[in-house]
Amino acid sequence: MERYLYFSEATVETTGENAMYPLSAFRGMTPSGGAATDLHFESRNGAITDDKVNIAHTGKTFKEFAQLITPLMQRNHRNPILVIKDGPGGARIFDSLGVNAITTEA
């Protein structure tokens, strides 16, 4: 069974910005500042450009964030949806994690 990654901005109640991608759409990650990382996914509408989720990880470097998230990004038949961040004060995979922005082509 495919694993899915779910993201929701901290202000989802006013912006409506959230997204869920299959793990197979993951293309990689790049640092976007000292405490933020862009996760790149195949565009949901098939565009040549990537959809991007900017993750804030206060107190963690890019390398530390990558080391924490990589083992979680594996198929899991018992738990097919990995909630990365679910709105303000919601579930998250580790402390001091937030979704800054979700940029999609769709």
Tab-separated table of C-alpha atoms in Angstrom, residues 5-13 15-20 53-56 81-94 96-100 102:
chain	number	residue	atom	x	y	z
A	5	LEU	CA	2.224	12.536	3.394
A	6	TYR	CA	-0.280	15.088	4.748
A	7	PHE	CA	0.581	18.761	5.346
A	8	SER	CA	-1.486	21.632	6.687
A	9	GLU	CA	-0.407	25.241	7.214
A	10	ALA	CA	-0.643	26.740	10.686
A	11	THR	CA	-3.386	29.063	9.437
A	12	VAL	CA	-5.360	26.416	7.538
A	13	GLU	CA	-8.641	27.654	9.039
A	15	THR	CA	-6.094	30.008	4.165
A	16	GLY	CA	-7.387	26.531	3.404
A	17	GLU	CA	-3.832	25.526	2.512
A	18	ASN	CA	-3.263	21.818	2.949
A	19	ALA	CA	-2.098	19.002	0.732
A	20	MET	CA	-1.549	15.269	0.647
A	53	VAL	CA	5.974	22.387	0.834
A	54	ASN	CA	8.121	24.662	3.003
A	55	ILE	CA	8.701	23.130	6.427
A	56	ALA	CA	9.955	25.131	9.423
A	81	ILE	CA	-0.899	8.307	6.098
A	82	LEU	CA	1.950	10.208	7.734
A	83	VAL	CA	0.687	13.501	9.167
A	84	ILE	CA	3.623	15.897	8.926
A	85	LYS	CA	1.693	18.826	10.446
A	86	ASP	CA	-2.032	19.216	10.991
A	87	GLY	CA	-2.941	22.872	11.461
A	88	PRO	CA	-2.360	25.041	14.521
A	89	GLY	CA	-1.428	22.975	17.550
A	90	GLY	CA	-2.258	19.771	15.684
A	91	ALA	CA	-0.322	16.575	15.233
A	92	ARG	CA	3.262	16.710	14.056
A	93	ILE	CA	6.073	14.226	13.626
A	94	PHE	CA	8.447	15.957	16.037
A	96	SER	CA	9.135	22.548	16.752
A	97	LEU	CA	7.885	21.648	13.285
A	98	GLY	CA	5.598	23.829	11.201
A	99	VAL	CA	4.405	24.214	7.639
A	100	ASN	CA	5.282	27.698	6.384
A	102	ILE	CA	2.348	25.024	0.388
